[in-house]
Amino acid sequence: MYPINVTITKVIKETPSTRTFVFDRHFDEAIAGQFVMVWIRGVDEIPMGLTNKNSITVQKVGDATEKIFELEEGDTLGIRGPFGKGFTLPGKDERILLIAGGVGTVPIAHLAEYASSAGICMSTILGARNADELLFVDHFTSCGELHITTDDGSAHRCGFVTDILAETDIKAYDRIYTCGPEMMMKAIFGMLEKEDALEKTEFSLHRYFKCGIGVCGACCMDKQGLRVCKDGPVFNGSQLIDSEFGNYMRGPSGNKKQF
Amino acid sequence: MIDITGIEFKNPTILAAGIMGTTGASLVRVAKEGAGAVVTKSIGPEPKEGHKNPSMIDLGGYGFLNAMGLPNPSYPDFRDELAIAKKDAGTPVIASIFGGTEEEFVAVAQGLLESEPDAFELNVSCPHALGYGASVGSNPDAVETITKAVKDAVDIPVWVKLTPNVTDIVSIGEAAQRGGADAVVAINTVKGMAIDINSGYPILGNRFGGLSGHAVKPVAIKCVYDLYTALDIPVIGVGGVYTWEDAIEMMMAGASAIQIGSAVYEGLEVFSSVATGIENFVSEKGYSDVTEIIGIAHERI
Ligand SMILES: Cc1cc2nc3c(=O)[nH]c(=O)nc-3n(C[C@H](O)[C@H](O)[C@H](O)COP(=O)(O)OP(=O)(O)OC[C@H]3O[C@@H](n4cnc5c(N)ncnc54)[C@H](O)[C@@H]3O)c2cc1C
Ligand SMILES: Cc1cc2nc3c(=O)[nH]c(=O)nc-3n(C[C@H](O)[C@H](O)[C@H](O)COP(=O)(O)O)c2cc1C
Ligand code: FES
């Protein structure tokens, strides 16, 4: 598939470091947690979760994302996808817990949108660096509770999402979903492992992608050789036992980078 | 069991270089899926990040274009990965290596020896990494000297992987044979390009790259056929093998074994399904052994 040309119809400033780019093409087949490869012509092509069927939300961290930030309504991007394995969607009567941190809130917000449209009850633990960086707060209110933490205490509770998780009755939930910085997810992994709850937990991971379609091997994880772009990016917690998760990842050359 | 250059394989399917071959764990995974042997990503003297993305696109049905740009962690950092593959794959592990000069090829080969690969595959054929791959591999003299230098430096089999992007692949194959190659591998990707008509931009970050998959099979079959005619050493066929029928076709052209690259996109089961298909075909047709079909097309004129 050649990249599909999409035209940006709207740019929304979400937080000082993130913007949502809405485009004129709906990827109706996309499941929350899947990703697209976003081609910023002449610069790079990078993986991005879909915020919903027709938008991405980008955090400015480097060259390519900086270039995206220069784009305005009427500008175009090339999009390939959706790719990868998304979240296992919850059933109607299941109680779900969402745990999101930073820009990892993107796929979780997409899942929350699905859950609320399907009438599924969800509780959420949402974390950000500070009050200004909180993302998509309004996506997360469907019958359950919404807990917010900020690292600096500028809004709601000061601390980390794991502080709330420690006070949560994990047994009350049928499924748990999380996405955020790997150190945050590692801490969550440890807590849920102790509670014997990994089987019902899904983690959305980040690794360096080249092909994005499961051929080149750039995104492979130790020790099972799982490809994050094709076998993931969403993994069941039990798949991550005894893996590199939380310890290191590989950069573009394949060299290991410790977290 | 089949024997190629003194290495025993439980079936004639081999994972091609550059496909899921950057880590020991992923090589082990492919081996467990049924590959008869696995080849690593091409490893060079220095860490390389490769080209900017897009580095690979699916052309939709007929193949893929890629310009990865030989990303690799360099041989000192790949030793451990190779050792993991050797320890756990349960199949032969072939180290694909590249360099810009014969000295670099030798340094990489010697550097990886301690992890005990079963053979080296010299990549003198990558079409899109300046100063490497095909820029070396379209010159018969360079291919001969590099092959000879590596052969002299190591005591394991040396395979040489050839580029189809030359006027006469046979003359390059002959150069490899003169240099002492134990086998040749044909083919690497065919030069190609794709352009986005909405913007006019070439799609690959490197602008052009290499075509693989279904579209290159007829090119690969012809190269294998010609090399089989001209050489005394085994030819290993690669390019567009997805099914056992493709594999049989390649072997009838003269391949002693086949490598599978792009078809991994369809699923890792491809190795076991091709291997089983070959086995069934051989017994149903009443051949005593898979080796009987190798080069059979040369007798049918
Ligand atoms: C499945 C998946 C979904 C993602 N979803 C989002 C999202 O919804 N919103 C968002 O803002 N970010 C998302 N990211 C992260 C995003 O891809 C990187 O922030 C982006 O690639 C940075 O590019 P850059 O050129 O600006 O930064 P660079 O300066 O090139 O790199 C900064 C960091 O970004 C990461 N990165 C760079 N290139 C790649 C690549 N090809 N593949 C993976 N990581 C890369 C690396 O960790 C690198 O250290 C996602 C990543 C993955 C793997
Ligand atoms: C993503 C990708 C990366 C590759 N990397 C290498 C490499 O590092 N070294 C090499 O010799 N060949 C490399 N190749 C070429 C393949 O090994 C193979 O020769 C070619 O793809 C044709 O086979 P196929 O049609 O089965 O894919 C690569 C091919 C692809 C698609
Ligand atoms: S990025 Fe190529 S296999 Fe995942």
XYZ file of C-alpha atoms and ligand atoms in Angstrom:
648
model
C 0.000 0.000 0.000
C 1.385 3.392 -0.978
C 0.872 5.996 1.761
C -2.640 7.417 1.598
C -2.714 11.170 1.142
C -4.701 12.906 3.877
C -5.442 16.597 4.224
C -5.428 18.205 7.645
C -8.821 19.755 8.367
C -8.174 20.974 11.879
C -5.311 21.449 14.335
C -6.190 21.390 18.036
C -3.730 22.597 20.677
C -4.258 20.047 23.438
C -1.419 20.953 25.784
C 1.782 22.993 25.444
C 3.561 19.921 24.045
C 0.779 18.108 22.160
C -1.479 18.832 19.223
C -4.215 16.855 17.577
C -4.298 16.778 13.787
C -7.680 15.911 12.348
C -7.738 14.769 8.733
C -10.223 14.205 5.982
C -9.916 10.423 5.917
C -11.612 8.071 8.376
C -9.847 4.829 9.155
C -13.074 3.124 10.135
C -11.503 -0.305 10.407
C -9.026 0.884 13.082
C -9.247 -0.663 16.542
C -8.070 1.305 19.569
C -4.393 0.536 20.154
C -3.516 0.037 16.496
C -1.148 2.552 14.927
C -0.467 4.224 11.601
C 2.829 5.183 9.996
C 2.780 8.928 9.439
C 4.926 10.170 6.589
C 6.110 13.738 6.856
C 7.381 14.056 3.330
C 11.038 14.830 2.965
C 11.627 14.294 6.691
C 10.728 10.886 8.142
C 7.926 8.424 8.726
C 6.985 7.661 12.331
C 4.447 5.498 14.163
C 1.478 7.195 15.821
C -1.545 5.853 17.605
C -4.918 6.975 16.318
C -6.818 9.227 18.700
C -9.967 8.198 16.883
C -10.850 7.180 13.341
C -9.546 10.391 11.781
C -6.946 12.020 13.962
C -3.560 11.670 15.591
C -2.272 13.454 18.661
C 1.397 14.299 18.542
C 3.867 15.189 21.236
C 6.793 17.281 20.038
C 9.995 15.412 20.856
C 12.306 15.619 17.824
C 12.775 16.396 14.123
C 9.745 14.721 12.648
C 7.282 15.744 15.325
C 8.621 19.283 15.176
C 7.892 19.334 11.442
C 4.341 18.055 12.062
C 3.847 20.963 14.448
C 4.508 23.357 11.554
C 1.595 21.901 9.588
C -1.672 23.766 9.271
C -5.149 23.190 7.963
C -4.927 22.300 4.274
C -1.471 20.698 4.560
C -1.096 17.021 3.795
C 0.499 13.892 5.262
C 0.973 10.351 3.981
C -0.602 7.642 6.116
C -0.093 3.867 5.995
C -2.150 1.612 8.199
C -3.824 0.895 10.482
C -1.282 -1.724 11.541
C -0.618 -3.996 14.480
C -2.722 -5.600 17.111
C -4.979 -3.289 19.095
C -6.585 -3.759 22.483
C -8.885 -6.717 23.111
C -12.153 -4.872 23.255
C -14.092 -5.361 26.489
C -17.434 -7.132 26.563
C -20.639 -5.344 27.502
C -20.771 -6.479 31.100
C -17.102 -6.241 31.894
C -15.676 -3.697 34.289
C -12.513 -2.125 33.001
C -9.691 -0.094 34.458
C -7.672 2.274 32.277
C -4.269 3.562 33.346
C -2.707 6.229 31.153
C 0.356 8.426 31.451
C 1.590 11.287 29.272
C 1.145 10.899 25.528
C 0.326 7.234 26.204
C -3.122 8.582 26.911
C -3.775 8.634 23.135
C -4.622 4.952 22.558
C -6.317 4.717 25.956
C -8.565 7.665 25.063
C -9.463 5.899 21.818
C -10.404 2.815 23.833
C -12.401 4.961 26.263
C -14.324 6.420 23.353
C -15.203 2.908 22.225
C -16.174 1.879 25.753
C -18.463 4.816 26.326
C -20.162 4.353 22.957
C -20.693 0.683 23.835
C -22.043 1.606 27.275
C -19.203 -0.080 29.136
C -18.379 1.068 32.637
C -14.779 2.206 33.086
C -12.575 3.570 35.817
C -9.513 5.571 34.898
C -6.236 6.560 36.442
C -4.759 9.393 34.431
C -1.320 10.866 34.997
C 0.647 13.767 33.575
C 3.707 15.826 34.415
C 1.619 18.829 35.383
C -1.870 20.283 35.066
C -1.204 21.770 31.618
C -0.119 18.419 30.199
C -3.276 16.483 31.118
C -4.782 14.945 27.996
C -8.378 14.079 27.069
C -9.759 14.335 30.585
C -13.307 14.568 29.211
C -13.040 11.170 27.477
C -12.959 9.261 30.710
C -16.217 9.732 32.551
C -18.543 6.823 32.049
C -20.052 5.554 35.320
C -16.692 4.628 36.919
C -14.266 6.890 38.711
C -11.640 9.169 37.270
C -8.453 9.637 39.303
C -5.941 12.202 38.204
C -2.361 12.565 39.361
C 0.279 15.098 38.407
C 3.970 14.684 39.121
C 4.223 18.206 40.538
C 0.837 18.392 42.217
C -0.326 21.280 40.034
C -3.665 19.534 39.629
C -5.492 16.937 41.685
C -3.291 14.542 43.538
C 0.468 14.962 43.596
C 2.267 11.762 42.651
C 2.142 8.903 40.168
C -0.606 6.715 38.750
C 0.849 3.835 40.737
C -0.027 5.612 44.003
C -3.686 5.346 43.025
C -3.289 1.819 41.704
C -1.927 0.766 45.094
C -5.227 1.844 46.648
C -7.363 0.216 43.966
C -9.182 -3.083 44.359
C -7.779 -4.822 41.303
C -10.088 -7.807 41.753
C -13.042 -5.549 40.969
C -11.962 -5.336 37.317
C -12.267 -7.836 34.498
C -9.747 -6.089 32.286
C -6.983 -3.548 32.797
C -5.392 -1.522 30.001
C -2.328 0.662 30.181
C -0.106 2.881 28.043
C 2.505 5.397 29.075
C 6.226 5.769 29.720
C 7.874 2.356 30.017
C 9.055 3.018 33.586
C 5.460 3.749 34.572
C 4.256 0.556 32.914
C 7.085 -1.417 34.501
C 5.936 -0.309 37.940
C 2.356 -1.236 37.058
C 3.539 -4.586 35.728
C 5.278 -5.329 39.032
C 2.196 -4.479 41.068
C -0.160 -6.504 38.884
C 2.203 -9.440 38.804
C 2.044 -9.563 42.607
C -1.752 -9.458 42.411
C -1.695 -12.274 39.873
C -3.549 -9.999 37.453
C -1.218 -9.960 34.433
C -3.501 -12.231 32.407
C -6.225 -9.628 32.406
C -3.924 -6.700 31.682
C -2.868 -5.288 28.321
C 0.165 -3.064 27.785
C 0.709 -0.882 24.720
C 4.452 -0.706 24.011
C 6.867 1.569 22.213
C 9.881 0.346 20.252
C 11.808 1.774 17.324
C 9.957 0.954 14.063
C 11.409 0.814 10.597
C 9.139 -1.208 8.322
C 6.142 -1.178 10.674
C 4.790 -4.319 8.985
C 6.592 -7.166 10.724
C 9.359 -7.958 8.251
C 12.585 -6.153 9.122
C 12.877 -7.140 12.760
C 13.911 -3.696 14.057
C 11.264 -3.776 16.792
C 11.837 -7.345 18.052
C 11.850 -7.861 21.816
C 13.797 -10.358 23.881
C 13.312 -13.193 24.727
C 10.443 -14.410 22.565
C 11.386 -12.369 19.491
C 7.976 -10.688 19.560
C 7.601 -7.922 16.975
C 6.092 -4.848 18.590
C 4.774 -3.593 15.212
C 3.002 -6.803 14.238
C 2.542 -9.036 17.299
C 1.830 -5.798 19.257
C 2.001 -2.916 20.005
C -0.573 -4.200 22.518
C 0.561 -7.228 24.517
C -1.077 -9.259 27.201
C 0.863 -8.903 30.461
C 1.661 -12.614 30.527
C 3.527 -12.250 27.198
C 5.925 -9.799 28.823
C 7.092 -12.019 31.669
C 10.840 -12.563 31.481
C 11.190 -10.135 28.557
C 13.275 -7.024 27.965
C 10.252 -4.906 28.901
C 11.195 -2.383 31.550
C 14.905 -3.022 31.119
C 16.058 -1.928 27.687
C 15.021 -1.310 24.097
C 16.902 -1.144 20.833
C 17.650 1.984 18.847
C 17.727 2.387 15.056
C 21.015 0.467 14.684
C 19.826 -2.405 16.848
C 22.051 -1.368 19.755
C 20.565 -1.766 23.190
C 19.578 1.304 25.174
C 18.962 0.837 28.886
C 16.012 2.657 30.383
C 18.675 -33.999 6.007
C 20.413 -32.153 3.230
C 24.014 -31.087 3.078
C 25.126 -27.761 1.660
C 28.782 -26.839 1.844
C 29.230 -29.419 4.579
C 26.429 -28.053 6.761
C 23.477 -30.290 7.565
C 19.964 -28.818 7.283
C 16.800 -30.584 8.324
C 14.963 -28.969 5.408
C 15.891 -26.693 2.493
C 14.193 -23.504 3.741
C 16.426 -20.743 5.076
C 15.532 -17.358 6.546
C 16.949 -14.686 4.185
C 19.310 -11.971 5.410
C 17.776 -8.807 6.787
C 14.461 -10.324 7.772
C 13.913 -10.505 11.523
C 17.635 -11.071 11.863
C 18.890 -8.306 14.134
C 18.460 -10.128 17.418
C 19.327 -13.599 18.622
C 15.837 -14.051 20.022
C 14.080 -13.329 16.732
C 16.402 -15.700 14.849
C 15.568 -18.396 17.397
C 11.873 -17.685 16.941
C 12.104 -18.181 13.162
C 14.096 -21.369 13.596
C 11.458 -22.738 15.972
C 8.855 -21.949 13.309
C 10.504 -24.535 11.100
C 13.261 -22.880 9.062
C 16.046 -25.309 8.153
C 18.606 -22.574 8.825
C 18.669 -18.856 9.534
C 20.779 -16.005 8.170
C 21.404 -12.918 10.306
C 20.916 -9.314 9.302
C 24.029 -8.121 7.457
C 26.528 -6.995 10.061
C 29.262 -4.468 9.379
C 32.249 -2.807 11.004
C 30.483 0.189 12.581
C 27.030 0.723 14.094
C 24.699 2.070 11.399
C 21.245 3.540 11.886
C 20.218 3.025 8.276
C 18.162 5.353 6.125
C 15.315 7.540 7.260
C 11.826 6.094 7.008
C 9.820 5.206 5.002
C 12.239 2.323 4.666
C 9.836 -0.324 3.427
C 6.501 -0.289 1.660
C 4.121 -3.005 0.605
C 3.365 -2.586 -3.086
C 0.102 -4.398 -2.614
C 0.158 -7.926 -3.949
C 3.264 -8.015 -6.073
C 6.020 -7.270 -3.646
C 7.824 -4.762 -1.493
C 10.285 -1.949 -1.892
C 12.844 -1.410 0.823
C 15.818 0.769 1.555
C 16.747 -0.045 5.104
C 20.318 1.137 4.575
C 22.012 -1.768 6.352
C 21.121 -0.764 9.920
C 23.124 -2.927 12.321
C 24.752 -2.696 15.724
C 28.280 -3.548 14.369
C 30.079 -6.811 14.971
C 31.301 -6.227 18.534
C 27.715 -5.663 19.624
C 26.291 -8.473 17.530
C 28.474 -11.238 18.991
C 26.134 -11.860 21.889
C 23.082 -11.987 19.614
C 24.806 -14.482 17.347
C 25.815 -16.565 20.349
C 22.193 -16.646 21.546
C 21.037 -17.777 18.113
C 23.718 -20.458 18.029
C 22.816 -21.714 21.466
C 19.043 -21.859 21.079
C 18.069 -22.015 17.388
C 18.706 -25.710 16.949
C 19.510 -25.009 13.277
C 22.605 -23.801 11.476
C 23.098 -20.041 11.839
C 24.762 -18.184 8.985
C 26.249 -14.761 9.663
C 25.674 -12.261 6.874
C 28.441 -9.676 6.799
C 29.366 -6.601 4.806
C 32.154 -4.088 4.531
C 33.475 -1.474 2.165
C 36.867 -3.109 1.663
C 38.373 -6.580 1.990
C 40.000 -5.520 5.273
C 36.630 -4.591 6.697
C 35.056 -7.869 5.556
C 37.893 -9.797 7.203
C 37.679 -7.787 10.429
C 33.933 -8.419 10.713
C 34.302 -12.119 9.916
C 37.092 -12.611 12.429
C 35.224 -10.559 14.976
C 32.197 -12.825 14.759
C 34.079 -16.119 14.720
C 34.092 -16.533 18.480
C 30.301 -16.835 18.394
C 30.757 -19.817 16.060
C 28.508 -19.150 13.071
C 28.098 -22.175 10.798
C 29.011 -20.146 7.707
C 29.433 -16.596 6.487
C 27.304 -15.059 3.782
C 29.077 -12.113 2.169
C 26.675 -9.342 1.258
C 28.188 -7.853 -1.862
C 24.763 -7.121 -3.216
C 22.705 -4.621 -1.215
C 21.476 -2.154 -3.837
C 21.076 0.961 -1.744
C 23.958 1.544 0.660
C 26.598 3.760 -0.874
C 30.086 2.282 -0.709
C 28.779 -1.111 0.360
C 26.886 -4.033 -1.062
C 26.347 -3.786 -4.784
C 28.873 -1.001 -5.231
C 31.391 -3.694 -4.359
C 29.468 -6.602 -5.841
C 29.154 -5.385 -9.406
C 32.916 -5.508 -9.794
C 34.120 -9.094 -10.391
C 37.673 -8.333 -9.251
C 36.448 -6.903 -5.952
C 34.174 -9.901 -5.397
C 37.047 -12.294 -6.054
C 39.485 -10.496 -3.738
C 36.993 -10.109 -0.929
C 35.910 -13.725 -1.155
C 39.502 -14.887 -1.156
C 40.439 -12.647 1.765
C 37.579 -13.958 3.914
C 38.223 -17.561 2.857
C 41.853 -17.204 3.913
C 40.898 -15.687 7.228
C 38.295 -18.196 8.393
C 37.872 -21.946 8.371
C 34.122 -22.171 7.945
C 32.160 -22.161 4.657
C 31.787 -18.851 2.855
C 28.727 -18.120 0.741
C 28.590 -15.090 -1.523
C 25.299 -13.310 -2.099
C 24.965 -11.799 -5.542
C 23.167 -8.787 -6.930
C 20.943 -9.082 -10.002
C 21.641 -5.415 -10.780
C 24.466 -6.212 -13.188
C 24.657 -6.988 -16.870
C 25.925 -10.497 -16.269
C 25.399 -12.138 -12.885
C 27.281 -15.230 -14.069
C 30.560 -13.353 -14.362
C 30.155 -12.220 -10.749
C 29.296 -15.770 -9.672
C 32.407 -17.020 -11.426
C 34.485 -14.400 -9.648
C 33.129 -15.606 -6.306
C 33.955 -19.185 -7.277
C 37.497 -18.189 -8.263
C 37.853 -16.504 -4.896
C 37.042 -19.837 -3.264
C 33.367 -19.359 -2.380
C 31.697 -22.542 -1.142
C 28.304 -21.438 -2.516
C 26.582 -18.476 -4.099
C 23.250 -17.044 -3.009
C 21.054 -15.393 -5.654
C 19.470 -12.896 -5.633
C 19.418 -9.763 -3.544
C 16.744 -7.171 -4.338
C 16.250 -5.592 -7.753
C 16.666 -1.816 -7.952
C 13.357 -0.037 -7.843
C 11.526 3.115 -6.896
C 8.070 4.426 -6.050
C 6.771 7.982 -6.205
C 3.865 9.533 -4.364
C 1.792 11.226 -7.058
C 0.065 13.531 -4.586
C 3.282 15.299 -3.704
C 5.821 14.169 -6.268
C 8.085 12.891 -3.482
C 9.864 9.574 -3.897
C 8.365 7.463 -1.104
C 11.447 5.784 0.335
C 13.565 7.920 2.620
C 16.525 6.930 0.466
C 14.473 7.791 -2.695
C 15.194 4.411 -4.304
C 15.598 0.912 -2.975
C 15.225 -2.754 -3.722
C 12.266 -4.739 -4.982
C 11.530 -8.093 -3.361
C 8.643 -10.537 -3.156
C 6.420 -12.011 -5.867
C 7.607 -9.643 -8.605
C 11.238 -10.764 -8.448
C 10.678 -14.509 -8.626
C 11.084 -14.805 -12.416
C 14.260 -12.717 -12.206
C 15.601 -14.943 -9.444
C 14.699 -18.152 -11.310
C 16.622 -17.001 -14.381
C 19.655 -15.984 -12.325
C 19.678 -19.311 -10.473
C 19.295 -21.183 -13.768
C 22.232 -19.369 -15.355
C 24.472 -19.701 -12.303
C 23.714 -23.421 -12.032
C 24.844 -23.872 -15.634
C 28.088 -22.004 -15.160
C 29.290 -22.879 -11.664
C 30.538 -25.983 -9.901
C 29.515 -24.804 -6.429
C 25.971 -24.919 -5.007
C 23.527 -22.138 -5.764
C 21.097 -21.065 -3.045
C 17.965 -19.467 -4.499
C 16.205 -16.443 -3.052
C 13.589 -14.069 -4.384
C 9.830 -14.337 -4.284
C 9.473 -17.736 -2.616
C 6.108 -17.843 -0.810
C 4.891 -21.388 -1.372
C 6.286 -24.889 -1.792
C 5.533 -24.591 -5.512
C 7.807 -21.546 -5.713
C 10.492 -23.485 -3.850
C 10.272 -26.502 -6.177
C 10.454 -24.186 -9.187
C 13.582 -22.533 -7.767
C 15.164 -25.912 -7.040
C 14.354 -27.210 -10.516
C 16.193 -24.143 -11.850
C 19.207 -25.307 -9.873
C 18.911 -24.168 -6.273
C 20.213 -26.563 -3.614
C 18.153 -24.726 -1.002
C 15.958 -21.659 -0.934
C 15.795 -18.608 1.261
C 12.599 -16.867 2.248
C 12.415 -13.146 2.983
C 9.376 -11.049 2.114
C 6.948 -13.946 2.531
C 7.479 -13.661 6.286
C 4.966 -10.825 5.961
C 2.270 -13.467 5.422
C 3.211 -15.282 8.607
C 6.087 -17.221 10.082
C 4.343 -20.514 9.291
C 5.716 -20.091 5.771
C 8.846 -22.097 6.642
C 7.046 -25.173 7.856
C 4.439 -25.030 5.099
C 7.070 -24.747 2.357
C 9.206 -27.486 3.944
C 6.262 -29.857 4.287
C 5.091 -29.073 0.757
C 8.493 -29.908 -0.679
C 8.596 -33.180 1.222
C 5.123 -34.195 0.051
C 5.893 -33.279 -3.549
C 9.084 -35.325 -3.519
C 7.362 -38.422 -2.195
C 4.215 -38.078 -4.314
C 6.272 -37.708 -7.485
C 8.312 -40.742 -6.504
C 11.716 -39.069 -6.234
C 14.023 -40.892 -3.867
C 15.365 -37.662 -2.439
C 14.870 -33.902 -2.715
C 18.305 -33.537 -4.291
C 16.980 -35.340 -7.378
C 14.965 -32.337 -8.423
C 17.824 -29.863 -8.226
C 18.501 -28.454 -11.679
C 16.064 -30.814 -13.356
C 14.905 -28.044 -15.715
C 18.322 -28.136 -17.345
C 17.644 -31.640 -18.658
C 14.309 -30.731 -20.217
C 15.133 -29.191 -23.559
C 3.047 2.108 18.344
C 3.454 3.512 18.615
C 2.488 4.483 18.790
C 2.849 5.803 19.064
N 1.864 6.725 19.227
C 2.190 8.013 19.463
C 1.177 8.996 19.594
O -0.015 8.708 19.499
N 1.566 10.267 19.815
C 2.892 10.636 19.912
O 3.174 11.817 20.100
N 3.865 9.716 19.813
C 3.554 8.418 19.567
N 4.565 7.490 19.422
C 5.956 7.920 19.552
C 6.421 8.569 18.260
O 6.530 7.608 17.240
C 7.787 9.245 18.473
O 7.669 10.236 19.416
C 8.269 9.872 17.189
O 8.699 8.851 16.331
C 9.383 10.856 17.417
O 9.946 11.224 16.178
P 10.899 12.477 16.034
O 11.574 12.384 14.715
O 10.171 13.737 16.312
O 11.913 12.284 17.200
P 13.423 11.787 17.182
O 14.268 12.919 17.602
O 13.747 11.099 15.897
O 13.368 10.708 18.317
C 12.913 10.900 19.632
C 12.438 9.576 20.163
O 11.282 9.175 19.432
C 11.289 7.806 19.173
N 11.264 7.532 17.708
C 11.832 8.213 16.682
N 11.598 7.628 15.500
C 10.894 6.517 15.771
C 10.383 5.435 15.000
N 10.577 5.339 13.679
N 9.712 4.453 15.643
C 9.512 4.498 16.976
N 9.978 5.468 17.757
C 10.660 6.465 17.180
C 12.528 7.259 19.793
O 12.205 6.734 21.058
C 13.426 8.438 19.945
O 14.283 8.269 21.015
C 4.223 6.166 19.164
C 5.199 5.195 18.976
C 4.834 3.874 18.711
C 5.892 2.851 18.521
C 13.518 -5.447 4.705
C 14.592 -6.179 3.973
C 15.900 -6.133 4.457
C 16.925 -6.813 3.796
N 18.182 -6.771 4.314
C 19.175 -7.506 3.724
C 20.474 -7.569 4.305
O 20.760 -6.976 5.356
N 21.414 -8.294 3.661
C 21.170 -8.979 2.506
O 22.064 -9.639 1.982
N 19.934 -8.955 1.952
C 18.933 -8.241 2.527
N 17.671 -8.242 1.979
C 17.401 -9.016 0.759
C 16.775 -10.366 1.076
O 17.637 -11.157 1.858
C 16.407 -11.118 -0.197
O 17.569 -11.332 -0.956
C 15.404 -10.375 -1.069
O 14.441 -9.739 -0.265
C 14.680 -11.284 -2.058
O 13.980 -12.316 -1.404
P 12.404 -12.275 -1.063
O 11.685 -11.967 -2.338
O 12.119 -13.626 -0.513
O 12.235 -11.189 -0.071
C 16.638 -7.547 2.611
C 15.328 -7.581 2.129
C 14.308 -6.918 2.781
C 12.904 -6.994 2.234
S 9.463 -2.429 12.522
Fe 10.064 -3.912 11.066
S 9.445 -5.737 12.044
Fe 8.638 -4.207 13.335
